Amino acid sequence: MASIVDRIKHYLRSPQGQRTRAKAQRLARDPRTQAKARSLLARLRGGKRH
């Protein structure tokens, strides 16, 4: 049985995995998505909510 890391690597090499990866990279560059991520991390760390 393949390990979870091997299964993830296999998925990322597939066409669907490539599309998912491209979408994640595009979202990561979006300033609105970055702001949401910073807000979530601040809440998880116990920071102030904005």
Coordinates of N, CA, C and O in Angstrom, one line a residue:
M1 N 0.8 -1.2 0.0 CA 0.0 0.0 0.0 C 0.9 1.2 0.0 O 1.9 1.3 0.8
A2 N 0.5 2.2 -0.8 CA 1.3 3.4 -1.0 C 1.1 4.3 0.2 O 0.0 4.4 0.8
S3 N 2.2 5.0 0.6 CA 2.1 5.9 1.7 C 1.3 7.1 1.3 O 1.1 7.4 0.1
I4 N 0.8 7.9 2.3 CA 0.0 9.1 2.0 C 0.8 10.1 1.1 O 0.3 10.7 0.2
V5 N 2.1 10.2 1.4 CA 2.9 11.1 0.6 C 3.0 10.7 -0.8 O 2.9 11.5 -1.8
D6 N 3.2 9.4 -1.1 CA 3.2 8.9 -2.4 C 1.9 9.1 -3.1 O 1.8 9.4 -4.3
R7 N 0.8 8.9 -2.4 CA -0.5 9.2 -3.0 C -0.7 10.6 -3.4 O -1.3 11.0 -4.4
I8 N -0.2 11.5 -2.5 CA -0.3 13.0 -2.8 C 0.5 13.3 -4.0 O 0.1 14.0 -4.9
K9 N 1.7 12.8 -4.1 CA 2.6 13.0 -5.2 C 2.0 12.6 -6.5 O 2.0 13.2 -7.6
H10 N 1.4 11.4 -6.5 CA 0.7 10.8 -7.7 C -0.4 11.7 -8.1 O -0.6 12.0 -9.3
Y11 N -1.2 12.2 -7.1 CA -2.3 13.1 -7.5 C -1.8 14.4 -8.1 O -2.4 14.8 -9.1
L12 N -0.8 15.0 -7.5 CA -0.3 16.2 -8.1 C 0.3 16.1 -9.5 O 0.3 17.1 -10.2
R13 N 0.7 14.9 -9.8 CA 1.2 14.7 -11.2 C 0.1 14.5 -12.2 O 0.3 14.6 -13.4
S14 N -1.1 14.2 -11.7 CA -2.3 13.9 -12.6 C -2.8 15.3 -13.2 O -2.5 16.3 -12.6
P15 N -3.5 15.2 -14.3 CA -4.1 16.5 -14.8 C -5.0 17.2 -13.8 O -4.9 18.4 -13.7
Q16 N -5.8 16.5 -13.1 CA -6.6 17.1 -12.1 C -5.8 17.8 -11.0 O -6.1 18.9 -10.5
G17 N -4.7 17.1 -10.6 CA -3.8 17.7 -9.6 C -3.1 18.9 -10.1 O -2.9 19.9 -9.3
Q18 N -2.8 18.9 -11.3 CA -2.1 20.1 -11.9 C -3.1 21.3 -11.9 O -2.7 22.4 -11.7
R19 N -4.4 21.0 -12.2 CA -5.4 22.1 -12.2 C -5.6 22.6 -10.8 O -5.7 23.9 -10.6
T20 N -5.6 21.7 -9.8 CA -5.8 22.1 -8.4 C -4.6 23.0 -8.0 O -4.8 24.0 -7.3
R21 N -3.4 22.5 -8.3 CA -2.2 23.3 -8.0 C -2.2 24.7 -8.6 O -1.9 25.7 -7.9
A22 N -2.6 24.8 -9.9 CA -2.6 26.1 -10.6 C -3.6 27.0 -9.9 O -3.3 28.2 -9.7
K23 N -4.8 26.5 -9.5 CA -5.8 27.3 -8.9 C -5.3 27.8 -7.5 O -5.5 28.9 -7.2
A24 N -4.6 26.9 -6.8 CA -4.1 27.3 -5.5 C -3.1 28.4 -5.6 O -3.0 29.3 -4.8
Q25 N -2.2 28.2 -6.6 CA -1.2 29.3 -6.8 C -1.8 30.6 -7.2 O -1.4 31.7 -6.7
R26 N -2.8 30.6 -8.0 CA -3.5 31.8 -8.5 C -4.2 32.4 -7.2 O -4.1 33.7 -7.1
L27 N -4.9 31.6 -6.4 CA -5.5 32.2 -5.2 C -4.5 32.8 -4.2 O -4.7 33.8 -3.6
A28 N -3.3 32.1 -4.1 CA -2.3 32.6 -3.2 C -1.7 34.0 -3.6 O -1.3 34.7 -2.7
R29 N -1.8 34.3 -4.9 CA -1.3 35.6 -5.3 C -2.4 36.7 -5.2 O -2.0 37.9 -5.3
D30 N -3.6 36.3 -4.9 CA -4.7 37.3 -4.8 C -4.6 38.0 -3.5 O -4.6 37.4 -2.4
P31 N -4.6 39.4 -3.5 CA -4.5 40.1 -2.2 C -5.6 39.9 -1.3 O -5.5 39.8 -0.1
R32 N -6.8 39.7 -1.8 CA -8.0 39.4 -0.9 C -7.8 38.1 -0.2 O -8.1 38.0 1.0
T33 N -7.3 37.1 -0.9 CA -7.1 35.8 -0.3 C -6.0 35.9 0.7 O -6.1 35.3 1.8
Q34 N -5.0 36.6 0.5 CA -3.9 36.8 1.4 C -4.4 37.5 2.7 O -4.0 37.1 3.8
A35 N -5.3 38.5 2.5 CA -5.9 39.2 3.7 C -6.7 38.2 4.5 O -6.7 38.2 5.8
K36 N -7.5 37.4 3.9 CA -8.3 36.4 4.6 C -7.4 35.4 5.4 O -7.7 35.1 6.5
A37 N -6.3 35.0 4.7 CA -5.4 34.1 5.4 C -4.8 34.7 6.6 O -4.6 34.1 7.7
R38 N -4.3 36.0 6.5 CA -3.7 36.7 7.6 C -4.7 36.9 8.7 O -4.4 36.7 9.9
S39 N -6.0 37.2 8.4 CA -7.0 37.3 9.4 C -7.2 36.0 10.1 O -7.3 36.0 11.4
L40 N -7.3 34.9 9.4 CA -7.5 33.6 10.0 C -6.4 33.3 10.9 O -6.6 32.8 12.1
L41 N -5.1 33.5 10.5 CA -4.0 33.2 11.3 C -4.0 34.0 12.6 O -3.6 33.5 13.6
A42 N -4.3 35.3 12.4 CA -4.4 36.2 13.6 C -5.4 35.7 14.6 O -5.1 35.6 15.8
R43 N -6.5 35.2 14.2 CA -7.5 34.7 15.1 C -7.1 33.4 15.7 O -7.3 33.2 16.9
L44 N -6.4 32.5 15.0 CA -5.9 31.3 15.5 C -4.8 31.5 16.6 O -4.7 30.8 17.5
R45 N -4.0 32.6 16.3 CA -2.9 32.9 17.3 C -3.5 33.8 18.5 O -2.7 34.1 19.3
G46 N -4.7 34.2 18.4 CA -5.3 34.9 19.5 C -5.1 36.4 19.3 O -5.2 37.2 20.3
G47 N -4.9 36.8 18.1 CA -4.7 38.3 17.8 C -6.0 39.0 17.8 O -7.1 38.4 17.9
K48 N -5.9 40.3 17.5 CA -7.1 41.1 17.4 C -7.8 40.8 16.1 O -7.2 40.6 15.1
R49 N -9.1 40.9 16.2 CA -9.9 40.8 14.9 C -10.1 42.2 14.3 O -10.3 43.2 15.0
H50 N -10.0 42.2 13.0 CA -10.1 43.5 12.3 C -11.3 43.4 11.4 O -11.6 42.6 10.7

